């Protein structure tokens, strides 16, 4: 399985479009039948989309099964766990750039979609900034950190219903929070695709941040330069996470952050799950945003 796509419901689509294309360097994919606008990172039709609305939050976490067998097996797991889901029609699936699609609401209303397979685009992929490639393949596009009242509830749901596994747990200081607790969950070799987190305070959004992974350090650095030139708020300067990733964080127009990184660890069957006591080896200097969000 992989985190195949992410959707956000946002108020200022134009500001987001500028962030996605000019700063992050995604390729516009045009408007979908449901009015959402898509963006490409590779040869697939769509990897991120924006929907206009008031939520200022993630509206679709696209978990893509690796084939129809895994898709059917996951539907069976949902049924076994008494999770209700809605089977979407071909038009809705097409708007996501997939063949088959179901939608469901996880704990705390986390909007999850199960899909397979991702459609191949009819036109070639032409990156906005050639040479700055994304690390995707079978790993998915990156990860989402979800801010929830009880991370254990969210993690159990993902383990039971979607077969996620623990890579690490974490309990330590982050961005002014003394004991930020995070479960780093994998659904393939990527160290984490979803990370339920509990930070001991009431938060306005489900998404803390989303991360997209570059193939190279230069890809991260060149994006960092554009973020600074564009005057975006840098929430965390460049740093090295304890999961190996070299990354920085900056604020989206919706208040939460995006993270651009590279060199994150990959896990295998011999991986040992330990509790991390800190989240960074160096760097990631924190600058609170004018309108605070975490992390
Ligand atoms: Fe992250």
mmCIF file of N, CA, C and O in Angstrom, residues 12 24 28 70 78 139 146 162 173-174 176 203 205 211 217 228 260 282 284:
data_model
loop_
_atom_site.group_PDB
_atom_site.id
_atom_site.type_symbol
_atom_site.label_atom_id
_atom_site.label_comp_id
_atom_site.label_asym_id
_atom_site.label_seq_id
_atom_site.Cartn_x
_atom_site.Cartn_y
_atom_site.Cartn_z
ATOM 1 N N UNK A 12 -8.120 29.789 -0.024
ATOM 2 C CA UNK A 12 -7.397 30.583 -1.017
ATOM 3 C C UNK A 12 -6.685 29.662 -2.018
ATOM 4 O O UNK A 12 -5.485 29.402 -1.911
ATOM 5 N N UNK A 24 7.029 24.935 -4.747
ATOM 6 C CA UNK A 24 7.347 23.512 -4.567
ATOM 7 C C UNK A 24 7.690 22.858 -5.907
ATOM 8 O O UNK A 24 8.456 21.899 -5.952
ATOM 9 N N UNK A 28 0.896 21.454 -12.884
ATOM 10 C CA UNK A 28 -0.575 21.530 -12.878
ATOM 11 C C UNK A 28 -1.173 20.410 -13.727
ATOM 12 O O UNK A 28 -0.651 20.087 -14.794
ATOM 13 N N UNK A 70 -5.148 -6.765 -2.934
ATOM 14 C CA UNK A 70 -4.960 -6.047 -1.672
ATOM 15 C C UNK A 70 -6.143 -5.106 -1.414
ATOM 16 O O UNK A 70 -6.567 -4.929 -0.276
ATOM 17 N N UNK A 78 -12.056 -3.850 6.566
ATOM 18 C CA UNK A 78 -12.951 -2.776 7.010
ATOM 19 C C UNK A 78 -14.266 -3.372 7.497
ATOM 20 O O UNK A 78 -14.798 -2.991 8.547
ATOM 21 N N UNK A 139 6.896 3.804 -2.771
ATOM 22 C CA UNK A 139 6.929 4.347 -1.413
ATOM 23 C C UNK A 139 5.797 5.318 -1.136
ATOM 24 O O UNK A 139 5.541 5.681 0.020
ATOM 25 N N UNK A 146 -0.819 13.589 11.632
ATOM 26 C CA UNK A 146 -2.202 13.873 12.025
ATOM 27 C C UNK A 146 -2.256 14.227 13.496
ATOM 28 O O UNK A 146 -1.770 13.474 14.340
ATOM 29 N N UNK A 162 -5.992 -1.189 7.924
ATOM 30 C CA UNK A 162 -5.174 -1.001 6.720
ATOM 31 C C UNK A 162 -3.820 -1.703 6.780
ATOM 32 O O UNK A 162 -3.033 -1.596 5.847
ATOM 33 N N UNK A 173 10.464 16.729 23.057
ATOM 34 C CA UNK A 173 10.140 18.128 22.767
ATOM 35 C C UNK A 173 10.105 18.428 21.273
ATOM 36 O O UNK A 173 10.916 17.899 20.510
ATOM 37 N N UNK A 174 9.152 19.235 20.872
ATOM 38 C CA UNK A 174 9.077 19.678 19.475
ATOM 39 C C UNK A 174 8.311 20.989 19.404
ATOM 40 O O UNK A 174 7.166 21.064 19.869
ATOM 41 N N UNK A 176 8.226 23.783 20.975
ATOM 42 C CA UNK A 176 7.661 24.389 22.178
ATOM 43 C C UNK A 176 6.759 23.471 22.968
ATOM 44 O O UNK A 176 6.348 23.804 24.078
ATOM 45 N N UNK A 203 -6.358 21.582 19.037
ATOM 46 C CA UNK A 203 -5.799 22.105 17.794
ATOM 47 C C UNK A 203 -6.875 22.236 16.732
ATOM 48 O O UNK A 203 -7.832 21.456 16.707
ATOM 49 N N UNK A 205 -6.799 21.911 13.425
ATOM 50 C CA UNK A 205 -6.784 21.121 12.200
ATOM 51 C C UNK A 205 -6.305 19.697 12.460
ATOM 52 O O UNK A 205 -5.547 19.449 13.388
ATOM 53 N N UNK A 211 4.500 15.973 4.282
ATOM 54 C CA UNK A 211 5.877 15.964 3.801
ATOM 55 C C UNK A 211 5.956 15.319 2.413
ATOM 56 O O UNK A 211 5.308 14.300 2.155
ATOM 57 N N UNK A 217 19.567 16.085 -1.796
ATOM 58 C CA UNK A 217 19.717 17.249 -0.916
ATOM 59 C C UNK A 217 19.578 18.542 -1.719
ATOM 60 O O UNK A 217 18.976 19.520 -1.257
ATOM 61 N N UNK A 228 12.316 30.954 0.785
ATOM 62 C CA UNK A 228 12.825 32.174 1.415
ATOM 63 C C UNK A 228 12.667 33.382 0.488
ATOM 64 O O UNK A 228 12.281 34.474 0.922
ATOM 65 N N UNK A 260 9.583 19.667 3.270
ATOM 66 C CA UNK A 260 10.281 19.112 2.113
ATOM 67 C C UNK A 260 11.560 18.472 2.648
ATOM 68 O O UNK A 260 12.337 19.123 3.361
ATOM 69 N N UNK A 282 20.038 17.584 14.673
ATOM 70 C CA UNK A 282 20.534 18.956 14.629
ATOM 71 C C UNK A 282 19.547 19.805 13.825
ATOM 72 O O UNK A 282 18.716 19.272 13.087
ATOM 73 N N UNK A 284 16.551 22.338 12.519
ATOM 74 C CA UNK A 284 15.101 22.482 12.687
ATOM 75 C C UNK A 284 14.751 23.590 13.686
ATOM 76 O O UNK A 284 13.747 23.489 14.412
#
